[in-house]
Each structure stands twice: as C-alpha cells, then as structure tokens.
Short mmCIF file of C-alpha atoms and ligand atoms in Angstrom, two decimals:
data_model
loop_
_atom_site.label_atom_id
_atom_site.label_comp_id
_atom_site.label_asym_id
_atom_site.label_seq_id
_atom_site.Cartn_x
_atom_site.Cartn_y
_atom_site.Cartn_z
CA UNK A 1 51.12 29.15 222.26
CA UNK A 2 47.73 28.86 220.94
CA UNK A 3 45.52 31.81 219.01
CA UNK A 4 42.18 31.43 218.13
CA UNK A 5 40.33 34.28 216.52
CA UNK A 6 36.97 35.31 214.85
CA UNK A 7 35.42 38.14 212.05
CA UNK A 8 32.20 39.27 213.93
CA UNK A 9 29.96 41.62 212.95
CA UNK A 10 28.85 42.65 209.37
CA UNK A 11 32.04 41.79 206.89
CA UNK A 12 34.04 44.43 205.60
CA UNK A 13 36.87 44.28 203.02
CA UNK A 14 40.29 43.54 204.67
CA UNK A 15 39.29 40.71 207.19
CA UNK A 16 40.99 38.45 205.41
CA UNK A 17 44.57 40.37 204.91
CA UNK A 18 44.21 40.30 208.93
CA UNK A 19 43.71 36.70 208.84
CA UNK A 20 46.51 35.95 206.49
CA UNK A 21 48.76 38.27 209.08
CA UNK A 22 48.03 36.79 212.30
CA UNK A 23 48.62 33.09 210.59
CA UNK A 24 51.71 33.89 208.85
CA UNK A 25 53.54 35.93 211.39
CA UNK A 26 52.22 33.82 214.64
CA UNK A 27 53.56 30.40 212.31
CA UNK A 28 56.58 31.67 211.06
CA UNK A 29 57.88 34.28 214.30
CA UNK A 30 56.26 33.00 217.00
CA UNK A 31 55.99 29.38 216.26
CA UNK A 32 52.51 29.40 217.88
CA UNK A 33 49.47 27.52 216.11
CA UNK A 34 46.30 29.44 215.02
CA UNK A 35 42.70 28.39 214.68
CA UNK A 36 40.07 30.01 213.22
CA UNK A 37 36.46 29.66 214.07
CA UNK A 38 33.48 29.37 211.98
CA UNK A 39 30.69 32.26 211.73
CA UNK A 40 32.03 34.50 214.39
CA UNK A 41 30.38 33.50 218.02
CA UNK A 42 28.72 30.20 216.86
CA UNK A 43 32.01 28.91 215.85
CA UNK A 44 33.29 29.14 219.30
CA UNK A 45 30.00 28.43 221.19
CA UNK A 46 29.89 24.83 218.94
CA UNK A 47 33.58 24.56 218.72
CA UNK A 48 33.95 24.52 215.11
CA UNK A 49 36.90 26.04 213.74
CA UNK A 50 40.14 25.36 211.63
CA UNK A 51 43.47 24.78 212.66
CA UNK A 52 44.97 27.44 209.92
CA UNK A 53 48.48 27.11 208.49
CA UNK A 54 49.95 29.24 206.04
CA UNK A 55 49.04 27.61 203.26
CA UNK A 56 45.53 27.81 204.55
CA UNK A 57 45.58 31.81 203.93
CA UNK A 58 47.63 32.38 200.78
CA UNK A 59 46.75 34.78 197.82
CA UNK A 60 43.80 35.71 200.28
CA UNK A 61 44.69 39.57 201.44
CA UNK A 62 42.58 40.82 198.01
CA UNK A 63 39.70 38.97 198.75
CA UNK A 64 36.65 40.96 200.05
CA UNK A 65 34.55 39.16 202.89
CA UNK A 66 35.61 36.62 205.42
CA UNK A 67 37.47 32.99 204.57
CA UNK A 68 35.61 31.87 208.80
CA UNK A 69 32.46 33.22 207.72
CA UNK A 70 30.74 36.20 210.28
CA UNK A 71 27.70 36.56 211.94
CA UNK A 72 25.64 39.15 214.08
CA UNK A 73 24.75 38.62 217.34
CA UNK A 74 27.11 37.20 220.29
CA UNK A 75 27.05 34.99 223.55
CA UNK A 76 25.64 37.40 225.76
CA UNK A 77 22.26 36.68 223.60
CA UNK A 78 22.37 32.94 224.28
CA UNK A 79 21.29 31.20 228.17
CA UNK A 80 24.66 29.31 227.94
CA UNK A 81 26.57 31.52 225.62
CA UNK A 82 28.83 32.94 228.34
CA UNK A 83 29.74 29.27 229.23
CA UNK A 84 30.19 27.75 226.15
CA UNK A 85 32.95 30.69 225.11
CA UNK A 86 34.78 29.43 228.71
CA UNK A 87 34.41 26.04 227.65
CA UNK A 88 35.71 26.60 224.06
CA UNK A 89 38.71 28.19 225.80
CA UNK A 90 39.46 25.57 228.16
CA UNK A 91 38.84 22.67 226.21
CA UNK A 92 40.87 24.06 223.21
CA UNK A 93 44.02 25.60 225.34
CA UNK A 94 44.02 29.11 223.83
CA UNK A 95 46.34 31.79 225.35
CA UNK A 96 44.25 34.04 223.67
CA UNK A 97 41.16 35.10 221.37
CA UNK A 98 41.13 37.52 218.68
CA UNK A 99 38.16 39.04 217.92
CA UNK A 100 38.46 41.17 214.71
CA UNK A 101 35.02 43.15 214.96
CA UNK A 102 33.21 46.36 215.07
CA UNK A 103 31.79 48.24 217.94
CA UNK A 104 29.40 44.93 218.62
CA UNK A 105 31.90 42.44 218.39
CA UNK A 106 34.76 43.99 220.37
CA UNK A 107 32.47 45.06 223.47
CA UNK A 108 31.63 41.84 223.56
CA UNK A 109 35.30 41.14 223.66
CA UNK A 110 35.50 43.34 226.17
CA UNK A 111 33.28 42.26 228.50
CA UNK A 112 34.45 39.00 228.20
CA UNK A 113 37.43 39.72 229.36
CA UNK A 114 36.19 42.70 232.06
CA UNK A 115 33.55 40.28 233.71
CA UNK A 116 34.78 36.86 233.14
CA UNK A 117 38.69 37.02 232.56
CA UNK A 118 38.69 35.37 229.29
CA UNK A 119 42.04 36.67 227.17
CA UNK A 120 40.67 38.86 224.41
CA UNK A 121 42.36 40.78 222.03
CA UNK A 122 40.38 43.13 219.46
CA UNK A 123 41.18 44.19 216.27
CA UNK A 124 38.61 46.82 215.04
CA UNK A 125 37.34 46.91 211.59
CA UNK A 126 34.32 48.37 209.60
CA UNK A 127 33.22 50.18 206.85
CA UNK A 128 31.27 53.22 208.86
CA UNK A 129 34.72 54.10 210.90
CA UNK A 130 32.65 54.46 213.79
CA UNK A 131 34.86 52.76 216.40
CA UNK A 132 35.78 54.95 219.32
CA UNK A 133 39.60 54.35 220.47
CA UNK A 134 41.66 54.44 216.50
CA UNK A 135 41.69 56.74 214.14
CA UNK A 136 40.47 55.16 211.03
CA UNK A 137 39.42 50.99 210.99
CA UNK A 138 39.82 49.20 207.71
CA UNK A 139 37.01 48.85 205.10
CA UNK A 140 36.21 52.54 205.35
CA UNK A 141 38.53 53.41 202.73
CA UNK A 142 37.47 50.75 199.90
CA UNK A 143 33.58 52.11 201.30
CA UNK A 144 34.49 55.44 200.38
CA UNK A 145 36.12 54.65 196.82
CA UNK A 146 33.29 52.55 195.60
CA UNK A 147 31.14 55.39 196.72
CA UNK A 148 33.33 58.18 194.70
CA UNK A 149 33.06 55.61 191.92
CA UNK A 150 29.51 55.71 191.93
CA UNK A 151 29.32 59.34 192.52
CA UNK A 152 31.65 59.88 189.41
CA UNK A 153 29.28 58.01 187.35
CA UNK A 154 26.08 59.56 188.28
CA UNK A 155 27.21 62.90 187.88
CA UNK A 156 27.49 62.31 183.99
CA UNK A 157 23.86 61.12 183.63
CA UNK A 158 22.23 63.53 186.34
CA UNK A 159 24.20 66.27 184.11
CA UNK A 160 22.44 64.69 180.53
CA UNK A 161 19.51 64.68 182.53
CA UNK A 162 18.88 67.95 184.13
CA UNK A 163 18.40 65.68 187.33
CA UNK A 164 19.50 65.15 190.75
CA UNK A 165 21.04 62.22 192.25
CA UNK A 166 19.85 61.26 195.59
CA UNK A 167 22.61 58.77 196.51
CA UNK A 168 22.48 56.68 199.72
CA UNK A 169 25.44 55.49 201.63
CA UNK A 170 25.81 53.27 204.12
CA UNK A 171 27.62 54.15 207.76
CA UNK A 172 24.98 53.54 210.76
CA UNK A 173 24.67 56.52 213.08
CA UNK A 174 27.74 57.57 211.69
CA UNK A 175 28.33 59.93 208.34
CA UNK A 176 32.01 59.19 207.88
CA UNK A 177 31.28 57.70 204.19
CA UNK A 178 28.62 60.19 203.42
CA UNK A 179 31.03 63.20 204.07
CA UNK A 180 34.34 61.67 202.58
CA UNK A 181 32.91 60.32 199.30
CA UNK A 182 30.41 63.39 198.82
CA UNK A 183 33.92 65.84 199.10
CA UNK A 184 36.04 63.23 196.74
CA UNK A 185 32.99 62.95 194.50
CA UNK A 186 32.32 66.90 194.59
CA UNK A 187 28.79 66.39 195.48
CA UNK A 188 25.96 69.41 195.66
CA UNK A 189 25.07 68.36 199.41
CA UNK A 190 25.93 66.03 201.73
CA UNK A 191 23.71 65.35 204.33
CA UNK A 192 24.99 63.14 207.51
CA UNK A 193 23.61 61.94 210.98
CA UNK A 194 25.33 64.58 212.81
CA UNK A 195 24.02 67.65 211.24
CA UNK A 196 20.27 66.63 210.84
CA UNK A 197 19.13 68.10 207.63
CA UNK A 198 16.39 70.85 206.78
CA UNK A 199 14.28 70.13 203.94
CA UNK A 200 13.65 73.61 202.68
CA UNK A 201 17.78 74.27 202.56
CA UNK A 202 18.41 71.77 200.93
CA UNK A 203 15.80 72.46 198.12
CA UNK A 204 17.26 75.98 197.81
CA UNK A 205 20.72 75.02 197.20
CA UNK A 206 19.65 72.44 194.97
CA UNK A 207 17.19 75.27 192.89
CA UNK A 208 19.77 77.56 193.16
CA UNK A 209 22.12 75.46 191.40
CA UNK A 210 19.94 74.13 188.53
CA UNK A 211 18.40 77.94 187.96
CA UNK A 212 22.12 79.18 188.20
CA UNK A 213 22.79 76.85 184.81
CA UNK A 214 24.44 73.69 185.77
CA UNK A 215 22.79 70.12 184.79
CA UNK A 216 23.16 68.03 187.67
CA UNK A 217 22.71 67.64 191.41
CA UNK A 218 24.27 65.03 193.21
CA UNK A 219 23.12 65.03 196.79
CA UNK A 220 24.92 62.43 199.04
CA UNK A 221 22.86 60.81 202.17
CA UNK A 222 23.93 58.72 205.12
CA UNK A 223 21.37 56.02 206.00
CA UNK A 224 21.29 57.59 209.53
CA UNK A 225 20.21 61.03 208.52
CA UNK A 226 17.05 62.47 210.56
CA UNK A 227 15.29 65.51 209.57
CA UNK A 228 15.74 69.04 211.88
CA UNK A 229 12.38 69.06 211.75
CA UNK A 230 11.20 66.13 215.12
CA UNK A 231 7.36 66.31 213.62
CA UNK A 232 8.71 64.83 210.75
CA UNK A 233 11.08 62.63 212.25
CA UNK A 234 8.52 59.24 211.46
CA UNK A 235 7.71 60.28 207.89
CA UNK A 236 11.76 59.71 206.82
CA UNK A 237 12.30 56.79 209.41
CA UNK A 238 13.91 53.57 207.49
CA UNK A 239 13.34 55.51 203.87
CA UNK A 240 15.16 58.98 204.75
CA UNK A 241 16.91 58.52 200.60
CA UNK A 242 13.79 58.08 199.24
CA UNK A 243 11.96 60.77 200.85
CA UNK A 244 14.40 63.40 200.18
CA UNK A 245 14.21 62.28 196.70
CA UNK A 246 10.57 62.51 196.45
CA UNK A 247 10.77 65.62 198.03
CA UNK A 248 13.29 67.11 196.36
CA UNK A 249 11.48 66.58 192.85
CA UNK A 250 8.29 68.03 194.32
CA UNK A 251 9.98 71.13 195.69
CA UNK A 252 12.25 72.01 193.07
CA UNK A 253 10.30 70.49 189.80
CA UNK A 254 13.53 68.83 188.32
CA UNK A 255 13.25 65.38 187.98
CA UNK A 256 15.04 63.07 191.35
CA UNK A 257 16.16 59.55 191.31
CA UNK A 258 17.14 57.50 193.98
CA UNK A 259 21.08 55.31 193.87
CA UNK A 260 20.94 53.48 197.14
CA UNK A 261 24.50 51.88 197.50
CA UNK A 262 23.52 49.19 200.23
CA UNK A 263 26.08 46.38 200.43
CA UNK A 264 27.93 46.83 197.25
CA UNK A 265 30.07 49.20 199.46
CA UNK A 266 30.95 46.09 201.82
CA UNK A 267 32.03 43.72 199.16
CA UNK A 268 34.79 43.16 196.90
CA UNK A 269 38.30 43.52 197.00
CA UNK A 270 40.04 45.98 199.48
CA UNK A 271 41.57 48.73 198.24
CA UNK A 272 45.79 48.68 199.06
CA UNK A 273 45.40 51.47 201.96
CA UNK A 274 42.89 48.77 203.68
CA UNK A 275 44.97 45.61 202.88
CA UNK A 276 48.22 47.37 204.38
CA UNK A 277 46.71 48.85 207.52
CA UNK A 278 44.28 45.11 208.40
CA UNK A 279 47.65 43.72 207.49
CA UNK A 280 49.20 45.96 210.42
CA UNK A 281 46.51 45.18 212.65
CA UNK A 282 47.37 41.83 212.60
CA UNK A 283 51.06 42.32 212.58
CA UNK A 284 50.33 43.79 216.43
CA UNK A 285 47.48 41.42 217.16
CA UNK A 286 50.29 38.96 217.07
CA UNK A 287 52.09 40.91 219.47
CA UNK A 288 49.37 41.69 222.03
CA UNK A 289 48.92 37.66 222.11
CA UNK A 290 52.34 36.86 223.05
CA UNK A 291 52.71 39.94 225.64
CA UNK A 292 49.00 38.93 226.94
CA UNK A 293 47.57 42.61 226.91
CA UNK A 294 44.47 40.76 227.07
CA UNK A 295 41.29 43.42 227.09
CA UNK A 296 43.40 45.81 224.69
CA UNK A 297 42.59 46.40 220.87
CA UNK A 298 45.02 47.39 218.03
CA UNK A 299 44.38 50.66 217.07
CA UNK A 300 45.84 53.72 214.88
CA UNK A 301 46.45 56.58 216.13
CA UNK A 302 48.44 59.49 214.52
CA UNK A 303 49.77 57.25 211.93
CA UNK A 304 51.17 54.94 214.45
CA UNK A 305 49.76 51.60 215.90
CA UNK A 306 48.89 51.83 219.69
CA UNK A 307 46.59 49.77 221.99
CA UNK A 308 43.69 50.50 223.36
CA UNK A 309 41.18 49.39 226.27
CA UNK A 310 38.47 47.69 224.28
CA UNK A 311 36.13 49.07 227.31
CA UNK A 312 35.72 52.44 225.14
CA UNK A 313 34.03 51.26 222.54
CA UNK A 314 31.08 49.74 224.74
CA UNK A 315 27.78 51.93 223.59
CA UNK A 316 29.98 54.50 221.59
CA UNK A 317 29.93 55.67 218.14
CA UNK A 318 32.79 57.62 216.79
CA UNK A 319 31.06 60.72 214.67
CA UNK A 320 32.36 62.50 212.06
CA UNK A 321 34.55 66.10 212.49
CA UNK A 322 31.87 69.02 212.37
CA UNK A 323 34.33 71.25 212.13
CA UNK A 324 35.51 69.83 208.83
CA UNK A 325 31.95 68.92 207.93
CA UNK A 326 31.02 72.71 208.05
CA UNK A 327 34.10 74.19 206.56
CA UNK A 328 33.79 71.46 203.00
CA UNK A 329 29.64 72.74 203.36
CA UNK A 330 30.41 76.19 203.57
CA UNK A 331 33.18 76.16 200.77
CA UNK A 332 31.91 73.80 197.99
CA UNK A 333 28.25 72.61 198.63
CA UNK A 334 25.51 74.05 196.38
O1 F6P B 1 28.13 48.14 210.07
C1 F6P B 1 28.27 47.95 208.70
C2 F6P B 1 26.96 48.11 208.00
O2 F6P B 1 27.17 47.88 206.62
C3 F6P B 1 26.24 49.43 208.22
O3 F6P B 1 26.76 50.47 207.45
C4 F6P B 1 24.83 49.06 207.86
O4 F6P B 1 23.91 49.90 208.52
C5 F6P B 1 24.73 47.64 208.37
O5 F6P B 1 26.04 47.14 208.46
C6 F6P B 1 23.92 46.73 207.49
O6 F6P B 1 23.82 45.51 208.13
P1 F6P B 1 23.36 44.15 207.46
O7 F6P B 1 24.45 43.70 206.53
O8 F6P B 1 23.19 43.23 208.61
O9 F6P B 1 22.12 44.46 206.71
#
C-alpha cells in the first residue's frame, strides 16, 4: 500500500506530529510506504515529493510549521490542476491521499473525491477551530496559550500605565481564540465575529472600570470583528484593532495601544494537548487508508475520534458557542 499526503493551507503547530504518525505507524503496522509532497498542491501537481521513512520524521512532533512545506491555493485554481492531481495518482500508485488541511484544503479534498473519485482522506487542522464536522482541530490550543501569554504580560504594563490594551487575535470569521484566551487571560472585553460589537458599550465598560479604580483594560479582538453599527461597517474594514483603539482613547481619555498578535500565534512549538491529539489524527488517518473510507476526515468528537464526510466543511465556518460567549460576558467582562 501506498500513502501520499500533504499540509495545505496556512501552517499551524502540530502538522508535523501528524506527519511523524502517519510515517511511523503506516511503516512499522501496516508495512505500507509513505510519500510526502512538497508545498501542499504544487507538490502533487509537479510530482515532487519524498518517499518518507521513519528516520525521515524523528524528534519532529515539537516542531512548529511543516517539514513538506504548505501553500494556499489548490488545483481547482489551475486549467490543468484537476488533471495533474489524477496524473500524480496514477503515475505514483497511491491507494490514497491525505490531505491534512483546514476548511480550504479539505473541501478541496472533498471534491476531489465527490466529483472525480480520487481517494482522499482529511485530517483537519488550524489555529481558528473553525472546521465544521470535529470538535476542536489542532493548533487552536498552542493559539490560545501564546495568546494568554501575551495577555498575562500586557496586563502588568496596561496596569503601570493607567492604559488599555487593545489586543488582536487571529481566527478568520471565527472568534474561537478571541473568546478562549480573553476568559484564560481575564480580559475587560472580548469582542468576536459573532456578536458584532457596539462602540459606545464598549467605551462604558471600559470608563466604568478605570473610574471604578482599577489600572488596566485589556480588551481582546478577533480580526473578524464588524461593528453593530452597518454605516460604519467600511471605516473598521481590514483595521477593526486599530480603530477600536483609536477610538477607545478618544472616548474614554485614557491612553490605548494597539498588540496585534498576527502570526506569532501560528508558529513555534505545539503545546502537548496539540502534539497528542495531531498525533491521534494520524494514528486514524492510517486507519481510514487501509479501510479506504476515502471522502471521510478524522475528527473528534466527544473526546473520541470518529469520521466524518469531508462534504461538511465545503463553505462552512464553525462559530463560537453564544451561549457560553454571553454567560463569560455577563459574569466577568468590565
Ligand atoms: O487560517 C489561519 C490564519 O492564521 C487565520 O487566522 C488568518 O486570518 C490567516 O490564516 C492569515 O493568513 P496568511 O498567513 O496567509 O496571512
């Protein structure tokens, strides 16, 4: 047997543990070979890849980023990308492809195997925790401590300050960082794509909490925040951090500074909760190749690994728990 796989997509820390995983265990139980190609779809549109062994793949699983290199973008954007992935398949005799992505990646997967039968198997992974189908992917969880980190930190110098913190956090469309490193980090507000955000509250529970005596405001923001207000939906587009900041120091008179995260949050070494579950991941990647549940994509759910059809994550974003969101603003925030 024959597995080939890719990282697609924007990296996230635990790709490699998965890597490591499907190597080791399709070497050592299966006695199947494994290649690896290069920067996700160009790797298997130009045929370049690895054949990977386990030596290939040790001491990797606390290394942040990829060891086969990722890319955005997939086949479906090239004339002859469609046809090149068939060829790759044919001409390299794989009984299946792993394709260890995010919600790009893996309904591209899918509709590679929906519309032109090729065997793919997802395995879902990215920092924003966004994909519809599993519980949690890995990379959220080492987002979400560098962001508490951060948080931690600020809140000393906002307090010696008199200041607020705007931080920004990454996540897409999604506020899944935002709202679990703004309750770990005990910040003043979070604000998240799913709840967009009035100016005017949020300058009164910031003013409220500087006139009420304490020193510091740390106000946590998703990237994908938009304003209640539609009229000023344009003014905050691409710069919605910023423009709270600004706004915030206007409104209030204390002093704002910007903290915007950006990719620090993607690199570096996974944390252990992210090495064991990619290293699960792969564990039943493994398994879906040999049983040929070809279409399917790891996934957790209730603590348990399970398969999914990779068809619901075409167009979908997972978004956070209101329910949970209100409840931590009503209890804690301000
Ligand atoms: O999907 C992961 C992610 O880090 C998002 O949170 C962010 O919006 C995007 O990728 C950034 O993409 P790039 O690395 O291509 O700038």
């Amino acid at each position: 047997m024959r597995i080939a796989m890719l990282t697609g997509g924007g990296d996230c820390p635990g790709l490699n543990a998965v890597i490591r995983t499907i190597v080791r265990k399709a070497e050592t139980q299966m006695g199947a070979e494994t290649i690896g190609f290069y920067d996700s779809w160009d790797g298997v549109v130009e045929q370049r890849y690895a054949l990977l062994k386990t030596n290939d793949v040790r001491g990797i699983a606390p290394r942040g980023g990829t060891i086969l290199g990722t890319r955005r973008g997939g086949p479906f954007d090239k004339k002859s990308g469609v046809a090149d992935v068939q060829r790759a398949v044919a001409d390299l005799q794989l009984d299946a492809l792993v394709v260890i992505g995010g919600n790009g990646s893996l309904t591209v997967a899918s509709r590679l195997f929906e519309e032109h039968g090729l065997p793919t198997i997802g395995v879902p992974k990215t920092i924003d925790n966004d994909v519809v189908g599993t519980d949690s992917t890995f990379g959220f969880q080492t987002a979400v401590q560098i962001a508490t980190d951060a948080i931690d930190r600020l809140h000393t110098t906002a307090e010696s300050h008199d200041r607020i913190l705007v931080v920004e956090v990454m996540g897409r469309d999604a506020g899944w960082i935002a709202l679990h490193a703004g309750i770990a980090g005990g910040a003043t507000a979070i604000v998240v794509p799913e709840d967009p955000f009035d100016i005017e509250t949020l300058t009164e529970i910031v003013r409220r909490r500087h006139d009420n005596g304490r020193y510091a405001s740390v106000v946590v923001v998703a990237e994908g925040a938009t304003p209640r207000d539609k009229s000023q939906v344009d003014v905050y587009k691409g710069n919605v951090s910023a423009v709270i900041a600004q706004e915030l120091q206007a409104r209030t008179g204390y002093e704002a500074r910007l903290v915007q995260l950006g990719h620090l949050q993607r690199g570096g070494t996974p944390t252990s909760y992210d090495r064991v579950l990619a290293t699960r991941f792969g564990l039943a990647a493994v398994d879906a190749c040999v049983n040929r549940e070809y279409g399917q994509m790891v996934v957790l759910r209730c603590g348990e690994i399970a398969r999914a059809s990779m068809k619901v994550t075409s167009g979908q974003t997972r978004t956070i728990n209101l329910d949970l969101y209100r409840d931590i603003v009503a209890s804690f925030v301000g």
